[in-house]
Short mmCIF file of C-alpha atoms and ligand atoms in Angstrom, two decimals:
data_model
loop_
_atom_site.label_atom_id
_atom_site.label_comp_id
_atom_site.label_asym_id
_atom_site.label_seq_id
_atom_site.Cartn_x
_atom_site.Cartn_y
_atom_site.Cartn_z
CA UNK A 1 73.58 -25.44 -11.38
CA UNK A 2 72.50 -24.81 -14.92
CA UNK A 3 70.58 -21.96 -16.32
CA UNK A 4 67.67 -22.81 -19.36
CA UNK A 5 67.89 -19.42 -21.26
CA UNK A 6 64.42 -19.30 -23.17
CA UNK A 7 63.62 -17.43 -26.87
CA UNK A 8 62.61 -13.50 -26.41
CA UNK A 9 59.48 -14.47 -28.32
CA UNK A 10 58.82 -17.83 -26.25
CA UNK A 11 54.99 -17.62 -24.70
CA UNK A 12 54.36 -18.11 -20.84
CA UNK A 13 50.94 -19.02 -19.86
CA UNK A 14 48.23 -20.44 -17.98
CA UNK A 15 45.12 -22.71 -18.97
CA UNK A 16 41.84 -23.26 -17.89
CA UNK A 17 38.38 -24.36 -19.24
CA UNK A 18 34.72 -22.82 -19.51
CA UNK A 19 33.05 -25.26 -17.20
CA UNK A 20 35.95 -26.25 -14.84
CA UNK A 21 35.89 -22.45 -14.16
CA UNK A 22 33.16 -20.42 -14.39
CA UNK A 23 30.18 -21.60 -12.85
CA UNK A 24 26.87 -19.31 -13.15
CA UNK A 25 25.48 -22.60 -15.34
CA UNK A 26 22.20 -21.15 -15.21
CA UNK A 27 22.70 -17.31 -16.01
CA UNK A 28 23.72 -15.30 -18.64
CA UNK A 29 21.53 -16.83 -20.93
CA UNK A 30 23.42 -20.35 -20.58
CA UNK A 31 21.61 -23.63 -21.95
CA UNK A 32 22.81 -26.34 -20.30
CA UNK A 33 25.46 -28.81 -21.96
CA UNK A 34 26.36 -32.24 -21.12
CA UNK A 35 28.59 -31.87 -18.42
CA UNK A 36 25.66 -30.41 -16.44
CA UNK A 37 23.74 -33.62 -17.06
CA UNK A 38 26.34 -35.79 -16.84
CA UNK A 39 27.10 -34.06 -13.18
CA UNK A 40 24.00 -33.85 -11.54
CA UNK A 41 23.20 -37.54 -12.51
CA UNK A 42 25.03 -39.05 -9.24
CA UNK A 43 27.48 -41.79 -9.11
CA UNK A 44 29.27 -39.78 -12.40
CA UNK A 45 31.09 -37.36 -10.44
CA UNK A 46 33.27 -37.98 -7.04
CA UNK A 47 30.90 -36.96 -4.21
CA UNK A 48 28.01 -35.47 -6.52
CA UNK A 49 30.57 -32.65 -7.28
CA UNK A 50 29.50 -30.44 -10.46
CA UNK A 51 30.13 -27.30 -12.48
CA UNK A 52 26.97 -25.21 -10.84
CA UNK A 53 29.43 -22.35 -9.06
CA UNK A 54 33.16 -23.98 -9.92
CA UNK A 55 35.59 -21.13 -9.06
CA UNK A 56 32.71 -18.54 -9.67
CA UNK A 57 34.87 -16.76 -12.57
CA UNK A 58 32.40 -16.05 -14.63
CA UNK A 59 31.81 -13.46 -12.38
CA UNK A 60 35.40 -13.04 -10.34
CA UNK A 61 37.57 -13.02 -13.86
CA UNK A 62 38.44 -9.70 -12.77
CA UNK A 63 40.19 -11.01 -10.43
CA UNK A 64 41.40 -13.66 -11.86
CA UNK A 65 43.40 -11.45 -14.55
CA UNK A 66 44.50 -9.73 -11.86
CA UNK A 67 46.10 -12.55 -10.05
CA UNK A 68 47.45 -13.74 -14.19
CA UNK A 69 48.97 -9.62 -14.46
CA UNK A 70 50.88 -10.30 -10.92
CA UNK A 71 51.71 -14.02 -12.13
CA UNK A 72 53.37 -12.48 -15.35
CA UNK A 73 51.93 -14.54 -18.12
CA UNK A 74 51.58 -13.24 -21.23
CA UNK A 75 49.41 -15.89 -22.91
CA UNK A 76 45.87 -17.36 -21.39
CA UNK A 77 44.58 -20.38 -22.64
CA UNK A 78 40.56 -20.59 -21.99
CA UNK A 79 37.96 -22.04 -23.19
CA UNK A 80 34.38 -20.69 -24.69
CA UNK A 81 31.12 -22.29 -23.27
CA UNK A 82 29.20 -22.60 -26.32
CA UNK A 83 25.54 -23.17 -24.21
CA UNK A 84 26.44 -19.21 -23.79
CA UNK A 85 26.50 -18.64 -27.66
CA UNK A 86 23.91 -20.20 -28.34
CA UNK A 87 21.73 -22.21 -25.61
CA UNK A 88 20.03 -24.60 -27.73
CA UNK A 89 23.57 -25.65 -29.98
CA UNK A 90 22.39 -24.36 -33.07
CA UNK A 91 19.06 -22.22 -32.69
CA UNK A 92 18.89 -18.35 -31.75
CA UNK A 93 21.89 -16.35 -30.81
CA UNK A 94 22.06 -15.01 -27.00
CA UNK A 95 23.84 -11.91 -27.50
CA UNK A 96 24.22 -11.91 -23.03
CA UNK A 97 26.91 -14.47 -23.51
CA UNK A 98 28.89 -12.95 -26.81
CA UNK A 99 29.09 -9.16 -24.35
CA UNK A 100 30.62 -11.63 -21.10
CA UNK A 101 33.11 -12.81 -23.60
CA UNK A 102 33.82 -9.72 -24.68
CA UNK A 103 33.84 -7.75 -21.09
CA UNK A 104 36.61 -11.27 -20.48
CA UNK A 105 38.76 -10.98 -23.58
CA UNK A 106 38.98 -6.68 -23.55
CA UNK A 107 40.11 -7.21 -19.93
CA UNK A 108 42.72 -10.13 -20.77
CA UNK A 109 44.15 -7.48 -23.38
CA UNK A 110 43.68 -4.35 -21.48
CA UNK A 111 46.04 -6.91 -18.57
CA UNK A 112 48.71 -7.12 -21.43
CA UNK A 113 48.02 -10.85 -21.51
CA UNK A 114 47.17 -12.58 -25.28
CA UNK A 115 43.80 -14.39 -25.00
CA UNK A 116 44.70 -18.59 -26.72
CA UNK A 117 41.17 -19.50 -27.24
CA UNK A 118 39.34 -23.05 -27.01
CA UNK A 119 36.45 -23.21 -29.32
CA UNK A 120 34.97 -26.73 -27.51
CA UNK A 121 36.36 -28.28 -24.32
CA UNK A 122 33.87 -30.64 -24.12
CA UNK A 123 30.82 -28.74 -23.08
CA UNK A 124 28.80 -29.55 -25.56
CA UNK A 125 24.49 -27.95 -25.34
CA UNK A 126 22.52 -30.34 -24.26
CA UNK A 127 19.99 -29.85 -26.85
CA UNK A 128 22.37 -31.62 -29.50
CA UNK A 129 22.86 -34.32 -27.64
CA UNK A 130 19.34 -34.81 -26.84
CA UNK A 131 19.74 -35.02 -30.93
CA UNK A 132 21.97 -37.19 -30.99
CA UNK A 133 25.24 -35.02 -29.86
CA UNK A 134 28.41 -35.83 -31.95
CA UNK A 135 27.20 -39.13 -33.02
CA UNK A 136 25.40 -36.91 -35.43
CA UNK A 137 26.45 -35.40 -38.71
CA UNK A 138 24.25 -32.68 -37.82
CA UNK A 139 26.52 -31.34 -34.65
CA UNK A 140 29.30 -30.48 -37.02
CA UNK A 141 26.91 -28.07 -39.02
CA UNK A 142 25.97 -26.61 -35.61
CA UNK A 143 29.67 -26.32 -34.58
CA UNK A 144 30.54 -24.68 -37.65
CA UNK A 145 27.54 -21.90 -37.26
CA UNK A 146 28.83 -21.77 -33.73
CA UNK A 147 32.56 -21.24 -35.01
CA UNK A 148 31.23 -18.53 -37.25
CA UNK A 149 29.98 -16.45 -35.26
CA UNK A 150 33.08 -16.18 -33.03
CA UNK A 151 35.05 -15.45 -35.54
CA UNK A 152 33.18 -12.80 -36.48
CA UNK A 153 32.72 -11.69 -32.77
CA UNK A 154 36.46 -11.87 -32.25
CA UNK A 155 38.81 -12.09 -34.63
CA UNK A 156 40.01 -9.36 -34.31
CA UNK A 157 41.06 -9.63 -30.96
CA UNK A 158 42.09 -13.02 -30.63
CA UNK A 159 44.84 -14.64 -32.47
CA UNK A 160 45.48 -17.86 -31.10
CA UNK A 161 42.58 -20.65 -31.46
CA UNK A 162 41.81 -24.24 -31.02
CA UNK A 163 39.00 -25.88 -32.26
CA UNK A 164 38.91 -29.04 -30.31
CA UNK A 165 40.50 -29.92 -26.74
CA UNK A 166 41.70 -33.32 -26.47
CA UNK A 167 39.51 -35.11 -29.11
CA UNK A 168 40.93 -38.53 -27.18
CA UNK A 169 38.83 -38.20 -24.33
CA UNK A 170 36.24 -36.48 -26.66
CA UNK A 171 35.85 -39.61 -28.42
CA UNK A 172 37.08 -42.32 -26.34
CA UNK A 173 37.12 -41.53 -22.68
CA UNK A 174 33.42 -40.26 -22.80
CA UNK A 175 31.73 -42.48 -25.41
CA UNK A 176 33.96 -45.86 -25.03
CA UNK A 177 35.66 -45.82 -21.32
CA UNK A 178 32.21 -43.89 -20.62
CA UNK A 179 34.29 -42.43 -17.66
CA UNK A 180 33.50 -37.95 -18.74
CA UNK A 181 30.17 -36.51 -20.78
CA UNK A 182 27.85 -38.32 -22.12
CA UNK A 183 28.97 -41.59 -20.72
CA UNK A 184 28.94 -43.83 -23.61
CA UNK A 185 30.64 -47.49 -23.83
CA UNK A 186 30.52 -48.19 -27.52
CA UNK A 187 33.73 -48.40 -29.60
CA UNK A 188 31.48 -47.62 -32.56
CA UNK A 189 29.95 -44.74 -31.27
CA UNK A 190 33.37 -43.57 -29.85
CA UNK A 191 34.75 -43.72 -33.64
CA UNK A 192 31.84 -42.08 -35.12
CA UNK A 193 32.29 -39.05 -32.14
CA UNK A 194 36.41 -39.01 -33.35
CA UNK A 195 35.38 -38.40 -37.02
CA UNK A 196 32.66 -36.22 -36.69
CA UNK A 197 34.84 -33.97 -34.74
CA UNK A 198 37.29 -34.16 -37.19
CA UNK A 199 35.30 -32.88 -40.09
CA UNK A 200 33.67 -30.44 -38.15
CA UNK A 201 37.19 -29.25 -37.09
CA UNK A 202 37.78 -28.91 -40.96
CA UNK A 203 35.23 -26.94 -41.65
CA UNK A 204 36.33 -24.60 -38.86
CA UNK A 205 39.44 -24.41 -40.27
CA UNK A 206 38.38 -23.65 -43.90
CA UNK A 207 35.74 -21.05 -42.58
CA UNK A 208 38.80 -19.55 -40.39
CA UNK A 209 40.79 -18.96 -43.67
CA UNK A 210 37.45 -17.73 -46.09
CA UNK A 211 36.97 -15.02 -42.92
CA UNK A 212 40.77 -14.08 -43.61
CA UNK A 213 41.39 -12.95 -40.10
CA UNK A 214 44.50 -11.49 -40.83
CA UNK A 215 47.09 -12.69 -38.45
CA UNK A 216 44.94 -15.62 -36.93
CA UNK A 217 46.21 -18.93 -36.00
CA UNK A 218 43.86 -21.87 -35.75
CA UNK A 219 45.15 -25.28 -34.56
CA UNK A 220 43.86 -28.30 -32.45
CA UNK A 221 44.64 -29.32 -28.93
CA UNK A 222 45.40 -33.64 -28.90
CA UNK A 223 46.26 -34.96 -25.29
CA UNK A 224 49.48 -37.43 -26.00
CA UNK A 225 49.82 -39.96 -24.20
CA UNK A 226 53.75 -42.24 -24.34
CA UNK A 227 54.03 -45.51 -23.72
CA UNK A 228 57.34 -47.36 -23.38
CA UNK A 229 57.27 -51.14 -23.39
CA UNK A 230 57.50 -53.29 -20.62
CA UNK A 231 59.67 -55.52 -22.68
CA UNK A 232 61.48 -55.43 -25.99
CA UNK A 233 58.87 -58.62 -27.42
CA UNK A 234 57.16 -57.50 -30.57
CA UNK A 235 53.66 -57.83 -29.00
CA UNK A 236 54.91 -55.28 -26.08
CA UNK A 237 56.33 -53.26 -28.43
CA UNK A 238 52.78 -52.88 -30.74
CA UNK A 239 50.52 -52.80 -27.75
CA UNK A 240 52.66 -49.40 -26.97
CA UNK A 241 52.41 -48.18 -30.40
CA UNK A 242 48.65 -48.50 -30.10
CA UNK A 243 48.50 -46.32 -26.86
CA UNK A 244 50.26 -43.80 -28.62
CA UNK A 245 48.82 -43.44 -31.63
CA UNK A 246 44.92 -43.77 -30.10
CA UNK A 247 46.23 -40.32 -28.88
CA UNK A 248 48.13 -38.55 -30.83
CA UNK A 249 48.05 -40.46 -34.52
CA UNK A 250 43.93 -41.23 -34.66
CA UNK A 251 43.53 -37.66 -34.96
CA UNK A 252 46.75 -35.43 -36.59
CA UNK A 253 47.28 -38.50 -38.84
CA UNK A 254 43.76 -37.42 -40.55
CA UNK A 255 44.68 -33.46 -40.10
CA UNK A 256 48.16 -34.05 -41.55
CA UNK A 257 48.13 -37.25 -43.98
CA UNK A 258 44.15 -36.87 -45.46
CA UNK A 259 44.33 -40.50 -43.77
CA UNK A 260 43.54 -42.95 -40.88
CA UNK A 261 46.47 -44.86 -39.13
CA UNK A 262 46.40 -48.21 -41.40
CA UNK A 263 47.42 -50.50 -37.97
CA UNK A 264 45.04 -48.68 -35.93
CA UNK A 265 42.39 -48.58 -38.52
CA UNK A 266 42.60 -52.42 -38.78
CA UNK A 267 42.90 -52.93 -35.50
CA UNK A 268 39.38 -51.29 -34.79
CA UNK A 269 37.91 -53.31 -38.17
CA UNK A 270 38.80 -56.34 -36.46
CA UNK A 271 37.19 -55.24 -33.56
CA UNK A 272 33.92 -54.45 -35.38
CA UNK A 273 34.03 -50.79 -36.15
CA UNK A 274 34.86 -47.83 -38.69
CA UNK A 275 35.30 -44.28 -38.71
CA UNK A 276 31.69 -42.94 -40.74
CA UNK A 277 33.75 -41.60 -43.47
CA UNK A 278 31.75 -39.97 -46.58
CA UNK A 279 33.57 -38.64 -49.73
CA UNK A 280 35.48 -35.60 -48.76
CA UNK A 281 35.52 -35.96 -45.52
CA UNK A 282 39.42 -36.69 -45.22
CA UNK A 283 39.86 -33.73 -47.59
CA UNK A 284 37.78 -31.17 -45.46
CA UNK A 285 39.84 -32.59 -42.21
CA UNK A 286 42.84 -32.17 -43.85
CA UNK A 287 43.23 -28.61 -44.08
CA UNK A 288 46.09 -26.97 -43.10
CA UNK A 289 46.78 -25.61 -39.43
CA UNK A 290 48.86 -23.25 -37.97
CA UNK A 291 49.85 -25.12 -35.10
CA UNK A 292 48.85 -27.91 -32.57
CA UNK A 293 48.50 -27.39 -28.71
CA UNK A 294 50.08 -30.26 -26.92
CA UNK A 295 49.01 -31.72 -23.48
CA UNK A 296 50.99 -34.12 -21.91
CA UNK A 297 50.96 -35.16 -18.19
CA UNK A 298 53.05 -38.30 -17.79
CA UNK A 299 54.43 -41.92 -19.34
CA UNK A 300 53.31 -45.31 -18.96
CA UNK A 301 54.65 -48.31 -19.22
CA UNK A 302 52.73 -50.48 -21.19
CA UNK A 303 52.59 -54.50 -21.83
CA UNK A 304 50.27 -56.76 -24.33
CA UNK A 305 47.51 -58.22 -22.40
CA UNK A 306 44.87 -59.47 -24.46
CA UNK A 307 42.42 -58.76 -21.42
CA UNK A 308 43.58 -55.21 -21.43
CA UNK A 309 40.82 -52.88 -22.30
CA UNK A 310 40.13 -52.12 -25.87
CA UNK A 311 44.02 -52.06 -27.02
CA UNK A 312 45.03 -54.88 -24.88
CA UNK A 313 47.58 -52.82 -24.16
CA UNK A 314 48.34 -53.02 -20.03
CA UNK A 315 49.71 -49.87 -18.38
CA UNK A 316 52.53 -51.20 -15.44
CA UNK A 317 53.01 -49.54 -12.03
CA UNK A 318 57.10 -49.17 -12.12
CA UNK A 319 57.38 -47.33 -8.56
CA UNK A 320 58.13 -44.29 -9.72
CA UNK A 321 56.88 -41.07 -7.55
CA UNK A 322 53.25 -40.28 -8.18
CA UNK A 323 50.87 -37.08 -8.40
CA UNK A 324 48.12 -37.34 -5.83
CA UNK A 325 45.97 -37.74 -9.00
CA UNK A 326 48.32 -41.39 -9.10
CA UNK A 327 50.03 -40.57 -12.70
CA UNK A 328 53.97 -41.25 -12.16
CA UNK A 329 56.21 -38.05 -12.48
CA UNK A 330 58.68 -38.72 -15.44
CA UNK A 331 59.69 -35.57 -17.39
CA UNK A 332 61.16 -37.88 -20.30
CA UNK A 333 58.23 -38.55 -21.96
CA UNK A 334 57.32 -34.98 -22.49
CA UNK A 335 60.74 -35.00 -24.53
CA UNK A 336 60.23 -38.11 -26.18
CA UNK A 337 56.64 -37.52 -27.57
CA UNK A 338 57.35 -33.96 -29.11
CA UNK A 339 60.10 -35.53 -31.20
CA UNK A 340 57.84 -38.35 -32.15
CA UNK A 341 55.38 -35.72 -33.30
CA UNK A 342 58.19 -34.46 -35.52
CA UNK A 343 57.29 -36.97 -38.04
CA UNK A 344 53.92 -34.43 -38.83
CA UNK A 345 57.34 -31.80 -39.77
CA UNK A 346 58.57 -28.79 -37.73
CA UNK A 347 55.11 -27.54 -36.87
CA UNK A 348 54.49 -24.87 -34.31
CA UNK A 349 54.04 -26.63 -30.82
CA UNK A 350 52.83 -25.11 -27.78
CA UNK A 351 52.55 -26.71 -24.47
CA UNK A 352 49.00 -26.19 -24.10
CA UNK A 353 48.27 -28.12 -20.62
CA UNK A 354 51.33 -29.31 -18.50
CA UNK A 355 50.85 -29.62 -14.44
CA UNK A 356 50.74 -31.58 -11.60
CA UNK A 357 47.78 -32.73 -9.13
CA UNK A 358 49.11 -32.08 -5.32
CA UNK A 359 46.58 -31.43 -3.37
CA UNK A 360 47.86 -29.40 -0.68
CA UNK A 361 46.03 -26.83 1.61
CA UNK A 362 47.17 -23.67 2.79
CA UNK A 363 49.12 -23.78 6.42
CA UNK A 364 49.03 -19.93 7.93
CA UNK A 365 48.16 -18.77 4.44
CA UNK A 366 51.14 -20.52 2.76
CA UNK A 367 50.36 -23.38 0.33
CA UNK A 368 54.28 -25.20 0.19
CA UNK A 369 53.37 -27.04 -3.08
CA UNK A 370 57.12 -28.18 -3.66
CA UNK A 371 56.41 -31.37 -5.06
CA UNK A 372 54.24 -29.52 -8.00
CA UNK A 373 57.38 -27.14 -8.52
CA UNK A 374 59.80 -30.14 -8.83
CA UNK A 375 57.21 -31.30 -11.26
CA UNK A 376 57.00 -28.12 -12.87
CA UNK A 377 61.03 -27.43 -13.00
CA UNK A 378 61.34 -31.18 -14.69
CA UNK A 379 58.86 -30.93 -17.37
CA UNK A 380 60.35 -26.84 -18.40
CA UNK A 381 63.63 -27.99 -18.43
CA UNK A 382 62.62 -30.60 -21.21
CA UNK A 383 60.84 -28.17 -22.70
CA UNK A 384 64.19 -26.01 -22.86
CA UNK A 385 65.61 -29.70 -24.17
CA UNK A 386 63.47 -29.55 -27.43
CA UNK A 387 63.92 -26.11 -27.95
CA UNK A 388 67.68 -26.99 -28.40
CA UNK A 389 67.02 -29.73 -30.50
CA UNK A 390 66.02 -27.20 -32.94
CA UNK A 391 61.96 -27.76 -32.46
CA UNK A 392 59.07 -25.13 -33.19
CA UNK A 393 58.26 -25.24 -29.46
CA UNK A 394 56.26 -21.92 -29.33
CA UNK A 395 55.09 -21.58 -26.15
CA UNK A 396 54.28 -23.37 -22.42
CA UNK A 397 51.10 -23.27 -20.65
CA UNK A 398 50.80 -24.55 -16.96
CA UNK A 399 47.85 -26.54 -16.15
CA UNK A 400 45.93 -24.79 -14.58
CA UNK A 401 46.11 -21.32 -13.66
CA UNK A 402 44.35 -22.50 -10.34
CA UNK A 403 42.36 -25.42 -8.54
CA UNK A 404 38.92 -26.07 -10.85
CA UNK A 405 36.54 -28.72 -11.61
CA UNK A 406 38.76 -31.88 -12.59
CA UNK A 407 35.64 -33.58 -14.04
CA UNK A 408 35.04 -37.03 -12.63
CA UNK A 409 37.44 -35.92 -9.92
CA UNK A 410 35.27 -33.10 -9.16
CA UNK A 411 37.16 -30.41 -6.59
CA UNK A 412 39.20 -33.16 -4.59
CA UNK A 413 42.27 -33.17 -7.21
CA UNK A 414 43.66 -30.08 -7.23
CA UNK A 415 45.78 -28.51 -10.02
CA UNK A 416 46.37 -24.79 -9.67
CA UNK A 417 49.22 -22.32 -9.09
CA UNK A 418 46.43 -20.70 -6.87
CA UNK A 419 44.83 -22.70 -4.35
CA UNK A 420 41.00 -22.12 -4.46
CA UNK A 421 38.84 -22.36 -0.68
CA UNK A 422 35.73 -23.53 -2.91
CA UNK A 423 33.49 -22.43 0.50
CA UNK A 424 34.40 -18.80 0.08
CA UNK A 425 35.98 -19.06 -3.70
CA UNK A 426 39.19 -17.15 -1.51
CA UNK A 427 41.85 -17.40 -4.13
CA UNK A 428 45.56 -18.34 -2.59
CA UNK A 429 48.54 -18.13 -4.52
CA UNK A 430 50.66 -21.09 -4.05
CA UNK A 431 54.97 -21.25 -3.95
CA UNK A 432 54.91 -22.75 -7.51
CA UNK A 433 53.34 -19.18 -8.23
CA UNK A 434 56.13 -17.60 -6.84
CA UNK A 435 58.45 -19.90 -8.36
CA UNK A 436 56.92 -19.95 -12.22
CA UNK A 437 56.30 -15.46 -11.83
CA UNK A 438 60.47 -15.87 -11.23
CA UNK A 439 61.02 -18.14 -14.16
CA UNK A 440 58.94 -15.88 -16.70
CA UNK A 441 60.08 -12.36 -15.11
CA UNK A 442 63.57 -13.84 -15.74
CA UNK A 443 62.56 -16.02 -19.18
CA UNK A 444 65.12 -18.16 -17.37
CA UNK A 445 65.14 -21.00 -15.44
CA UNK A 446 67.77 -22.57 -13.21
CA UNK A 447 68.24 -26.11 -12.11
CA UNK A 448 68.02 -26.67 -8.12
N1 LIG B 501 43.68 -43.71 -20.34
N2 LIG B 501 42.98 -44.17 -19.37
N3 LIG B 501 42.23 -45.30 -19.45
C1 LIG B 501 42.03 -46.10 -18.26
C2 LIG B 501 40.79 -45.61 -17.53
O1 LIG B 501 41.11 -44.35 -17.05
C3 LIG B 501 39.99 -43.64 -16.62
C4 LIG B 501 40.33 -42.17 -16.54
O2 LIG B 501 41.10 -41.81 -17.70
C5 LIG B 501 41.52 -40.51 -17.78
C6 LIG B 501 42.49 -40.20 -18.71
C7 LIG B 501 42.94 -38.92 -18.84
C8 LIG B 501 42.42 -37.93 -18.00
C9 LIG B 501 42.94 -36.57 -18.11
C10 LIG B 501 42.61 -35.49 -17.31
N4 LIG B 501 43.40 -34.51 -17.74
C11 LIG B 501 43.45 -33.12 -17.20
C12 LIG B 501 42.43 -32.36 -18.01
N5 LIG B 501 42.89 -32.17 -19.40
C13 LIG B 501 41.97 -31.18 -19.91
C14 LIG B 501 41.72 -30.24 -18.76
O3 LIG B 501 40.34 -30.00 -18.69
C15 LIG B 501 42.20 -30.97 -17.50
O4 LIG B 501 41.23 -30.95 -16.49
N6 LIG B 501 44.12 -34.90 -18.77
N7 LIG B 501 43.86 -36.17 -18.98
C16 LIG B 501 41.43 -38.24 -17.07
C17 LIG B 501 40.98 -39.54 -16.96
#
């Protein structure tokens, strides 16, 4: 047996988003965004599932923080619903939605638990996409105003911020794979989505630093994706390279470097398309952060296959043990990709989304989720592994604090310490609850 002794200072957490969680989508003042649309339109969402109740926190986060006090986190990752800010994107202010987040974040402190705040997790109001949404220049001068006034609202209390979460499926899983919000299919439009949310991000930033919050942190929140190649062939070994860095490089390449991948780059010219850039763009994107949130999930292994989506880059089913979401289970990459990041320097890290999909039910009240704390024990003992390496590895933040709104998935995959009864929103927590409150009360964590 080995024991994974963790830093005094080392943050244990949950994460969750605005409208995976909270439901009430029409009160409070909320405009809609575009995952309402993109959810009531059917055939976008498994079994017409959508965001119109959710886990009902925006009125059971009492609760909730309850349940995250008796968990033993310190650190909650959440996200703010902009349509609650302001409805229309970027027109009047609706002061209902600035008290809820308020009434949410004094609570979160008054629990003892640090509030790790998500400026845009893909909610975007309607209203600007009606507009045009991302694919205009115009959304990143509503973002900003939008930015603005949270800081204002909040800085004071909350230290830890993101602007964007996972600009990947921002950019490419809802405007080129078409699969989330607003279900586009154009590499062109994707690219234009990717940069816009990059400047827009920079200007956050900048504005973060002219408001001189005084012990703020500001990052961004990249999914990473690692691919390891089917063979040791050349085009294998690019076709992996390209999966990674539409991830992870696309976006902290422009954040770190003031510059686009070159391969990448080219490899999208040849395709047809080019980020929008304007002079001082890259500048603006480039300004400095405090730290990045990473979420990883699982490996592939990838071959060239020049039928193979938009990288030609073919992800192979090796057999290993799958979530019921069907991603393989292989801890390795987790430890693999945060020392490829290392190339951006010793940045702060945290482990901003990290779980498993087992959808299991609750058997006379008792929700035996074992494979999701084999999952869980694998991916914090590499965790512990990078730590020793000598990494900034701040902080780890399970995915998700309980079962939510998994987008296209709708309710069916299920991703929670606490298993949610979404007919009566009854709130059970699950053995990996048990066994990740042991592991933080202890800050310790022994093999099996
Ligand atoms: N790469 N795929 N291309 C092939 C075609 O796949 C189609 C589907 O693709 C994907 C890829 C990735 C995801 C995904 C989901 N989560 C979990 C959420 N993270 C943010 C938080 O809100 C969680 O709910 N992380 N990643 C979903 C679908």
């Amino acid at each position: 047996m080995t024991i994974f002794q963790f830093p005094n200072d080392f943050r244990w957490g949950t994460a969750t988003a605005s409208y995976q969680i909270e439901g009430a989508y029409q009160e409070g003042g909320r405009g809609l965004s575009i995952w309402d649309t993109f959810a009531h339109t059917p055939g976008n969402v498994y079994d017409g599932h959508n965001g119109n109740i959710a886990t009902d926190s925006y009125h059971r986060y009492e609760e909730d923080i309850a349940l995250m006090k008796e968990l033993g986190i310190d650190t909650y990752r959440f996200s703010i619903a902009w349509p609650r800010i302001i409805p229309d994107g970027d027109g009047e202010i609706n002061q209902e939605g600035i008290d809820f987040y308020h009434r949410f974040v004094d609570t979160l402190l008054a629990a003892g638990i640090e509030p790790f705040c998500t400026l845009y997790h893909w909610d975007l109001p309607q209203a600007l996409q009606d507009v045009g949404g991302w694919e205009n220049r115009r959304t990143i001068d509503a973002f900003v105003k939008y930015a603005e006034i949270m800081f204002r609202e909040f800085a004071s209390k909350i230290k830890f911020w993101l602007t964007f979460n996972e600009p990947w499926c921002i950019a490419f899983l809802s405007n080129l794979e078409g699969k989330h919000a607003p279900g586009n299919t154009d590499l062109q439009v994707a690219l234009n989505v990717g940069h816009h949310l990059l400047v827009a991000h920079g200007h956050a930033v900048k504005l973060f630093r002219d408001m001189s919050p005084a012990d703020g942190q500001i990052g961004i929140a990249p999914n990473v994706a690692w691919a390891v190649p089917y063979s040791k062939s050349a085009e294998d070994r690019a076709a992996c390279n390209r999966n990674i860095e539409v991830y992870a490089d696309w976006f902290l390449d422009p954040v770190y470097k003031g510059s686009y991948p070159e391969s990448l780059y080219n490899w999208f010219k040849e395709a047809g398309a080019t980020p929008p850039v304007q002079d001082g763009d890259m500048e603006i994107i480039a300004q400095p952060i405090d730290l990045i949130g990473i979420n990883y999930y699982h490996p592939t292994v990838n071959r060239y296959h020049p039928e193979a989506g938009y990288l030609h880059s073919e992800p192979i089913d090796m057999g290993l043990f799958k979530t019921d979401i069907g991603w393989p289970i292989d801890s390795t990459g987790l430890y693999d990709v945060i020392h490829y990041l290392q190339k951006y320097g010793n940045i702060d890290i945290y482990i901003t989304e990290n779980g498993a999909c087992i959808n299991d039910s609750p058997q006379n009240g008792i929700v035996d989720d074992s494979m999701r704390i084999s999952y869980l024990q694998q991916h914090i003992a590499q965790v512990h592994r990078v730590i020793n390496d000598g990494i900034h590895l701040k902080g780890y933040m399970a995915w998700s604090l309980m079962d939510n709104f998994e987008w296209a998935e709708g309710y069916r995959m299920r991703f929670g310490l606490i298993h949610v009864d979404f007919r009566n929103q009854v709130r059970t927590p699950k053995e990996s609850f048990y066994w990740y409150q042991n592991v933080i009360r202890n800050n310790w964590m022994e093999t099996r």
